[in-house]
């Protein structure tokens, strides 16, 4: 493990680390914010999953989340969005390959050897984080766009591992929109049953035994709203299954980090209450 950055921030420290991932078989970078409370004992951890083309840098430099994490005593962990490196398969375009891991385990070549972001996020990364005595095993998860898809599906598939989940502008029905269809066909092949296992709307329809409440913010001026995000499909699925959902359409907001920065404080407060068991 190598610490690349160590910066004082709101009484705590914003670090960036590089470590070798056994699951992904490559070097990965991870942003970790330690609030001042971490000096006194273990703090709960909120995992942030970023969207297409992003790395850990987008969230830690643009969202302004550290202020609220310091207020509530929460460690923020922001990993990269995919495996990286010259030995890792890639593709032309921004929506497949490096920067577009989609938080699943690829079964198809040439992706299967490295693209195992689901296992990395659910198992390897928390084990690495929680080896630090500053971090507890009390977890929440949140994300944006592709990362919102990842946060929702991972939490729904692992409700006993996470106490809270929220998302900004998530791809809620990837099986029904171009971004998801392209990635799923490449990473998972033609088996639609495999697609459903990584589709928030389909998972909600299954009726998970322990229903984690979902908080979703979506800008109504988002350029991807109607073509890629389709939040109405999530609302319909939750209404049909009585799954608790708070879906807020925010007037005038787009898909950018200006939107995230405007509401990240409310999301961290939501997670803080759940992580405290309230």
mmCIF file of C-alpha atoms in Angstrom:
data_model
loop_
_atom_site.group_PDB
_atom_site.id
_atom_site.type_symbol
_atom_site.label_atom_id
_atom_site.label_comp_id
_atom_site.label_asym_id
_atom_site.label_seq_id
_atom_site.Cartn_x
_atom_site.Cartn_y
_atom_site.Cartn_z
ATOM 1 C CA UNK A 1 0.000 0.000 0.000
ATOM 2 C CA UNK A 2 1.293 3.454 -0.922
ATOM 3 C CA UNK A 3 -0.145 6.743 0.282
ATOM 4 C CA UNK A 4 -0.149 9.198 -2.622
ATOM 5 C CA UNK A 5 -1.881 12.192 -0.979
ATOM 6 C CA UNK A 6 -2.327 13.369 2.609
ATOM 7 C CA UNK A 7 -4.132 16.700 2.982
ATOM 8 C CA UNK A 8 -5.655 18.372 6.039
ATOM 9 C CA UNK A 9 -9.383 18.930 5.497
ATOM 10 C CA UNK A 10 -12.098 20.068 7.963
ATOM 11 C CA UNK A 11 -10.095 18.860 10.936
ATOM 12 C CA UNK A 12 -9.433 15.464 9.362
ATOM 13 C CA UNK A 13 -7.370 14.094 6.506
ATOM 14 C CA UNK A 14 -8.083 13.469 2.847
ATOM 15 C CA UNK A 15 -5.806 10.655 1.716
ATOM 16 C CA UNK A 16 -5.369 8.827 -1.571
ATOM 17 C CA UNK A 17 -3.836 5.356 -1.618
ATOM 18 C CA UNK A 18 -2.596 2.949 -4.238
ATOM 19 C CA UNK A 19 -2.807 -0.763 -3.514
ATOM 20 C CA UNK A 20 -2.686 -4.018 -5.422
ATOM 21 C CA UNK A 21 -6.084 -5.647 -5.847
ATOM 22 C CA UNK A 22 -5.958 -9.414 -5.894
ATOM 23 C CA UNK A 23 -9.528 -9.566 -7.217
ATOM 24 C CA UNK A 24 -8.901 -7.174 -10.107
ATOM 25 C CA UNK A 25 -5.269 -8.203 -10.649
ATOM 26 C CA UNK A 26 -4.095 -4.614 -11.020
ATOM 27 C CA UNK A 27 -3.139 -1.537 -9.038
ATOM 28 C CA UNK A 28 -6.080 0.514 -7.744
ATOM 29 C CA UNK A 29 -6.345 4.020 -6.302
ATOM 30 C CA UNK A 30 -8.760 4.857 -3.502
ATOM 31 C CA UNK A 31 -9.643 8.143 -1.830
ATOM 32 C CA UNK A 32 -10.226 7.907 1.941
ATOM 33 C CA UNK A 33 -11.372 10.807 4.118
ATOM 34 C CA UNK A 34 -10.770 10.382 7.852
ATOM 35 C CA UNK A 35 -12.909 12.772 9.948
ATOM 36 C CA UNK A 36 -11.425 14.202 13.157
ATOM 37 C CA UNK A 37 -13.463 11.702 15.196
ATOM 38 C CA UNK A 38 -11.386 8.858 13.704
ATOM 39 C CA UNK A 39 -8.578 9.825 16.077
ATOM 40 C CA UNK A 40 -10.768 8.835 19.024
ATOM 41 C CA UNK A 41 -12.045 5.442 17.863
ATOM 42 C CA UNK A 42 -13.681 3.484 15.015
ATOM 43 C CA UNK A 43 -16.033 5.421 12.741
ATOM 44 C CA UNK A 44 -18.708 4.115 10.344
ATOM 45 C CA UNK A 45 -17.803 4.065 6.656
ATOM 46 C CA UNK A 46 -19.713 5.462 3.683
ATOM 47 C CA UNK A 47 -18.604 4.054 0.318
ATOM 48 C CA UNK A 48 -19.019 6.320 -2.703
ATOM 49 C CA UNK A 49 -19.208 4.843 -6.229
ATOM 50 C CA UNK A 50 -18.551 7.255 -9.093
ATOM 51 C CA UNK A 51 -19.952 7.315 -12.613
ATOM 52 C CA UNK A 52 -18.703 6.772 -16.155
ATOM 53 C CA UNK A 53 -15.251 8.209 -16.985
ATOM 54 C CA UNK A 54 -14.584 9.131 -13.343
ATOM 55 C CA UNK A 55 -11.838 8.171 -10.927
ATOM 56 C CA UNK A 56 -11.617 8.747 -7.172
ATOM 57 C CA UNK A 57 -10.579 12.342 -7.867
ATOM 58 C CA UNK A 58 -13.959 13.575 -9.122
ATOM 59 C CA UNK A 59 -15.736 12.965 -5.838
ATOM 60 C CA UNK A 60 -13.008 14.009 -3.433
ATOM 61 C CA UNK A 61 -12.309 17.295 -5.245
ATOM 62 C CA UNK A 62 -15.775 18.351 -6.462
ATOM 63 C CA UNK A 63 -18.510 17.070 -4.121
ATOM 64 C CA UNK A 64 -17.572 19.003 -0.969
ATOM 65 C CA UNK A 65 -18.495 15.946 1.074
ATOM 66 C CA UNK A 66 -15.668 16.166 3.614
ATOM 67 C CA UNK A 67 -17.334 19.009 5.482
ATOM 68 C CA UNK A 68 -20.407 16.893 6.215
ATOM 69 C CA UNK A 69 -18.409 13.735 6.929
ATOM 70 C CA UNK A 70 -16.473 15.693 9.551
ATOM 71 C CA UNK A 71 -19.722 16.950 11.068
ATOM 72 C CA UNK A 72 -21.170 13.448 11.396
ATOM 73 C CA UNK A 73 -17.976 11.471 12.073
ATOM 74 C CA UNK A 74 -18.081 9.311 8.945
ATOM 75 C CA UNK A 75 -15.157 7.909 6.960
ATOM 76 C CA UNK A 76 -15.637 8.399 3.192
ATOM 77 C CA UNK A 77 -14.157 5.803 0.827
ATOM 78 C CA UNK A 78 -14.140 6.629 -2.908
ATOM 79 C CA UNK A 79 -12.593 3.937 -5.128
ATOM 80 C CA UNK A 80 -11.852 4.133 -8.832
ATOM 81 C CA UNK A 81 -14.598 3.047 -11.232
ATOM 82 C CA UNK A 82 -12.809 0.144 -12.936
ATOM 83 C CA UNK A 83 -9.539 -1.739 -13.168
ATOM 84 C CA UNK A 84 -6.766 0.213 -14.882
ATOM 85 C CA UNK A 85 -3.453 -0.397 -16.591
ATOM 86 C CA UNK A 86 -1.916 -1.432 -19.926
ATOM 87 C CA UNK A 87 -2.676 -5.084 -19.233
ATOM 88 C CA UNK A 88 -6.397 -4.388 -18.638
ATOM 89 C CA UNK A 89 -8.834 -4.731 -21.556
ATOM 90 C CA UNK A 90 -10.292 -1.476 -22.861
ATOM 91 C CA UNK A 91 -12.600 -0.231 -25.624
ATOM 92 C CA UNK A 92 -13.131 2.894 -27.667
ATOM 93 C CA UNK A 93 -15.711 5.257 -26.254
ATOM 94 C CA UNK A 94 -16.380 6.298 -22.677
ATOM 95 C CA UNK A 95 -19.126 3.805 -21.787
ATOM 96 C CA UNK A 96 -17.231 0.494 -21.921
ATOM 97 C CA UNK A 97 -13.879 -0.624 -20.592
ATOM 98 C CA UNK A 98 -11.587 1.374 -18.332
ATOM 99 C CA UNK A 99 -13.635 3.972 -16.474
ATOM 100 C CA UNK A 100 -16.824 1.976 -17.041
ATOM 101 C CA UNK A 101 -16.660 -1.113 -14.822
ATOM 102 C CA UNK A 102 -20.408 -1.069 -13.957
ATOM 103 C CA UNK A 103 -19.744 -2.673 -10.549
ATOM 104 C CA UNK A 104 -20.320 -6.263 -11.665
ATOM 105 C CA UNK A 105 -18.224 -9.386 -12.232
ATOM 106 C CA UNK A 106 -17.657 -9.862 -15.953
ATOM 107 C CA UNK A 107 -18.047 -13.402 -17.269
ATOM 108 C CA UNK A 108 -17.078 -12.761 -20.897
ATOM 109 C CA UNK A 109 -13.668 -12.349 -22.511
ATOM 110 C CA UNK A 110 -11.620 -10.200 -22.724
ATOM 111 C CA UNK A 111 -13.154 -8.668 -19.602
ATOM 112 C CA UNK A 112 -13.415 -11.559 -17.149
ATOM 113 C CA UNK A 113 -9.790 -11.524 -16.068
ATOM 114 C CA UNK A 114 -9.889 -8.057 -14.489
ATOM 115 C CA UNK A 115 -13.435 -6.673 -14.457
ATOM 116 C CA UNK A 116 -14.652 -7.987 -11.087
ATOM 117 C CA UNK A 117 -15.713 -4.712 -9.526
ATOM 118 C CA UNK A 118 -18.601 -6.321 -7.629
ATOM 119 C CA UNK A 119 -16.262 -8.553 -5.635
ATOM 120 C CA UNK A 120 -13.848 -5.678 -5.157
ATOM 121 C CA UNK A 121 -16.486 -3.308 -3.748
ATOM 122 C CA UNK A 122 -18.402 -5.856 -1.673
ATOM 123 C CA UNK A 123 -15.530 -7.898 -0.227
ATOM 124 C CA UNK A 124 -11.941 -6.879 -0.952
ATOM 125 C CA UNK A 125 -12.206 -3.122 -0.446
ATOM 126 C CA UNK A 126 -14.102 -3.288 2.893
ATOM 127 C CA UNK A 127 -11.634 -5.857 4.215
ATOM 128 C CA UNK A 128 -8.786 -3.495 3.305
ATOM 129 C CA UNK A 129 -10.542 -0.457 4.816
ATOM 130 C CA UNK A 130 -11.662 -2.197 8.000
ATOM 131 C CA UNK A 131 -8.151 -3.466 8.713
ATOM 132 C CA UNK A 132 -7.508 0.137 9.822
ATOM 133 C CA UNK A 133 -8.512 0.563 13.501
ATOM 134 C CA UNK A 134 -10.117 3.913 12.603
ATOM 135 C CA UNK A 135 -12.835 2.139 10.579
ATOM 136 C CA UNK A 136 -15.728 0.088 11.920
ATOM 137 C CA UNK A 137 -17.689 -2.543 10.000
ATOM 138 C CA UNK A 138 -20.811 -0.330 9.975
ATOM 139 C CA UNK A 139 -21.312 0.554 6.307
ATOM 140 C CA UNK A 140 -23.421 2.677 3.992
ATOM 141 C CA UNK A 141 -23.122 3.031 0.235
ATOM 142 C CA UNK A 142 -23.909 5.833 -2.198
ATOM 143 C CA UNK A 143 -23.121 6.727 -5.806
ATOM 144 C CA UNK A 144 -23.799 8.742 -8.930
ATOM 145 C CA UNK A 145 -25.056 7.608 -12.365
ATOM 146 C CA UNK A 146 -23.242 4.315 -13.085
ATOM 147 C CA UNK A 147 -22.143 4.484 -9.463
ATOM 148 C CA UNK A 148 -25.738 5.035 -8.370
ATOM 149 C CA UNK A 149 -26.592 1.845 -10.244
ATOM 150 C CA UNK A 150 -23.736 0.127 -8.413
ATOM 151 C CA UNK A 151 -24.724 1.417 -4.987
ATOM 152 C CA UNK A 152 -28.392 0.428 -5.337
ATOM 153 C CA UNK A 153 -27.782 -3.035 -6.783
ATOM 154 C CA UNK A 154 -24.994 -3.888 -4.352
ATOM 155 C CA UNK A 155 -27.080 -2.822 -1.351
ATOM 156 C CA UNK A 156 -30.166 -4.672 -2.566
ATOM 157 C CA UNK A 157 -28.137 -7.834 -3.127
ATOM 158 C CA UNK A 158 -26.395 -7.531 0.255
ATOM 159 C CA UNK A 159 -28.897 -5.954 2.662
ATOM 160 C CA UNK A 160 -27.133 -7.400 5.707
ATOM 161 C CA UNK A 161 -23.832 -5.733 4.783
ATOM 162 C CA UNK A 162 -25.164 -2.173 4.471
ATOM 163 C CA UNK A 163 -27.299 -0.096 6.802
ATOM 164 C CA UNK A 164 -28.069 2.613 4.261
ATOM 165 C CA UNK A 165 -28.067 3.337 0.540
ATOM 166 C CA UNK A 166 -28.670 6.402 -1.613
ATOM 167 C CA UNK A 167 -27.995 7.547 -5.152
ATOM 168 C CA UNK A 168 -27.765 10.571 -7.415
ATOM 169 C CA UNK A 169 -29.082 10.191 -10.973
ATOM 170 C CA UNK A 170 -28.750 6.386 -10.968
ATOM 171 C CA UNK A 171 -29.133 4.097 -13.983
ATOM 172 C CA UNK A 172 -32.029 2.234 -12.364
ATOM 173 C CA UNK A 173 -32.969 -0.086 -15.246
ATOM 174 C CA UNK A 174 -29.751 -0.835 -17.159
ATOM 175 C CA UNK A 175 -31.386 -3.772 -18.949
ATOM 176 C CA UNK A 176 -33.719 -1.282 -20.652
ATOM 177 C CA UNK A 177 -31.362 1.580 -21.616
ATOM 178 C CA UNK A 178 -28.416 1.908 -24.033
ATOM 179 C CA UNK A 179 -25.629 2.365 -21.470
ATOM 180 C CA UNK A 180 -26.612 -0.764 -19.582
ATOM 181 C CA UNK A 181 -27.422 -2.873 -22.617
ATOM 182 C CA UNK A 182 -24.024 -2.174 -24.169
ATOM 183 C CA UNK A 183 -22.112 -2.921 -20.962
ATOM 184 C CA UNK A 184 -24.149 -5.968 -19.965
ATOM 185 C CA UNK A 185 -23.879 -7.555 -23.416
ATOM 186 C CA UNK A 186 -20.101 -7.109 -23.356
ATOM 187 C CA UNK A 187 -19.445 -8.080 -19.753
ATOM 188 C CA UNK A 188 -22.188 -10.673 -19.153
ATOM 189 C CA UNK A 189 -23.108 -11.970 -22.619
ATOM 190 C CA UNK A 190 -26.614 -12.639 -23.872
ATOM 191 C CA UNK A 191 -28.051 -14.272 -20.725
ATOM 192 C CA UNK A 192 -30.769 -11.867 -19.607
ATOM 193 C CA UNK A 193 -31.038 -13.647 -16.244
ATOM 194 C CA UNK A 194 -27.484 -12.496 -15.521
ATOM 195 C CA UNK A 195 -28.490 -8.964 -16.488
ATOM 196 C CA UNK A 196 -31.426 -8.959 -14.056
ATOM 197 C CA UNK A 197 -29.089 -9.746 -11.162
ATOM 198 C CA UNK A 198 -27.500 -6.294 -11.685
ATOM 199 C CA UNK A 199 -30.629 -4.263 -12.428
ATOM 200 C CA UNK A 200 -32.171 -2.213 -9.596
ATOM 201 C CA UNK A 201 -35.713 -2.326 -10.965
ATOM 202 C CA UNK A 202 -35.545 -6.108 -11.411
ATOM 203 C CA UNK A 203 -34.106 -6.602 -7.916
ATOM 204 C CA UNK A 204 -36.869 -4.493 -6.374
ATOM 205 C CA UNK A 205 -39.450 -6.578 -8.214
ATOM 206 C CA UNK A 206 -38.021 -9.693 -6.543
ATOM 207 C CA UNK A 207 -38.962 -8.285 -3.140
ATOM 208 C CA UNK A 208 -35.845 -8.422 -0.960
ATOM 209 C CA UNK A 209 -36.631 -9.773 2.523
ATOM 210 C CA UNK A 210 -35.021 -6.858 4.371
ATOM 211 C CA UNK A 211 -36.073 -3.782 2.467
ATOM 212 C CA UNK A 212 -33.480 -1.045 2.785
ATOM 213 C CA UNK A 213 -35.091 2.362 2.292
ATOM 214 C CA UNK A 214 -33.827 4.039 -0.885
ATOM 215 C CA UNK A 215 -33.030 7.752 -1.207
ATOM 216 C CA UNK A 216 -32.676 8.930 -4.817
ATOM 217 C CA UNK A 217 -32.133 12.472 -6.047
ATOM 218 C CA UNK A 218 -32.582 13.230 -9.733
ATOM 219 C CA UNK A 219 -32.282 16.537 -11.557
ATOM 220 C CA UNK A 220 -35.163 17.283 -13.901
ATOM 221 C CA UNK A 221 -32.790 19.094 -16.319
ATOM 222 C CA UNK A 222 -30.502 16.071 -16.600
ATOM 223 C CA UNK A 223 -29.658 15.472 -20.263
ATOM 224 C CA UNK A 224 -29.752 11.703 -19.677
ATOM 225 C CA UNK A 225 -33.046 11.633 -17.775
ATOM 226 C CA UNK A 226 -35.327 10.145 -20.425
ATOM 227 C CA UNK A 227 -32.818 8.106 -22.425
ATOM 228 C CA UNK A 228 -30.592 6.471 -19.793
ATOM 229 C CA UNK A 229 -31.873 6.999 -16.242
ATOM 230 C CA UNK A 230 -35.658 6.423 -16.285
ATOM 231 C CA UNK A 231 -36.411 7.014 -12.561
ATOM 232 C CA UNK A 232 -40.122 6.480 -13.151
ATOM 233 C CA UNK A 233 -39.393 2.767 -13.633
ATOM 234 C CA UNK A 234 -37.941 2.599 -10.123
ATOM 235 C CA UNK A 235 -40.920 4.444 -8.689
ATOM 236 C CA UNK A 236 -43.308 1.998 -10.354
ATOM 237 C CA UNK A 237 -41.389 -1.045 -9.108
ATOM 238 C CA UNK A 238 -41.248 0.284 -5.549
ATOM 239 C CA UNK A 239 -44.939 1.130 -5.523
ATOM 240 C CA UNK A 240 -45.783 -2.372 -6.780
ATOM 241 C CA UNK A 241 -43.736 -4.052 -4.030
ATOM 242 C CA UNK A 242 -44.200 -1.481 -1.243
ATOM 243 C CA UNK A 243 -40.443 -0.966 -1.169
ATOM 244 C CA UNK A 244 -39.620 2.244 0.740
ATOM 245 C CA UNK A 245 -38.396 4.908 -1.693
ATOM 246 C CA UNK A 246 -37.784 8.632 -1.414
ATOM 247 C CA UNK A 247 -37.407 9.861 -4.996
ATOM 248 C CA UNK A 248 -36.865 13.601 -5.310
ATOM 249 C CA UNK A 249 -36.917 15.333 -8.702
ATOM 250 C CA UNK A 250 -34.870 18.479 -8.210
ATOM 251 C CA UNK A 251 -35.917 21.319 -10.559
ATOM 252 C CA UNK A 252 -33.225 22.851 -12.727
ATOM 253 C CA UNK A 253 -30.398 20.459 -11.826
ATOM 254 C CA UNK A 254 -28.397 18.496 -14.395
ATOM 255 C CA UNK A 255 -26.063 15.467 -14.263
ATOM 256 C CA UNK A 256 -22.991 17.315 -12.997
ATOM 257 C CA UNK A 257 -21.139 17.568 -9.701
ATOM 258 C CA UNK A 258 -22.848 20.920 -9.143
ATOM 259 C CA UNK A 259 -25.954 18.812 -8.534
ATOM 260 C CA UNK A 260 -24.135 16.385 -6.251
ATOM 261 C CA UNK A 261 -22.501 19.179 -4.240
ATOM 262 C CA UNK A 262 -25.914 20.792 -3.718
ATOM 263 C CA UNK A 263 -27.424 17.762 -1.968
ATOM 264 C CA UNK A 264 -24.501 15.671 -0.676
ATOM 265 C CA UNK A 265 -24.956 17.143 2.796
ATOM 266 C CA UNK A 266 -28.523 15.841 2.967
ATOM 267 C CA UNK A 267 -27.404 12.413 1.775
ATOM 268 C CA UNK A 268 -24.632 12.177 4.359
ATOM 269 C CA UNK A 269 -27.096 13.206 7.096
ATOM 270 C CA UNK A 270 -29.466 10.456 5.860
ATOM 271 C CA UNK A 271 -26.676 7.906 6.053
ATOM 272 C CA UNK A 272 -25.452 9.178 9.427
ATOM 273 C CA UNK A 273 -28.871 8.596 11.011
ATOM 274 C CA UNK A 274 -29.056 5.059 9.611
ATOM 275 C CA UNK A 275 -25.471 4.262 10.574
ATOM 276 C CA UNK A 276 -26.285 5.324 14.125
ATOM 277 C CA UNK A 277 -29.256 2.952 14.069
ATOM 278 C CA UNK A 278 -31.892 5.675 14.107
#
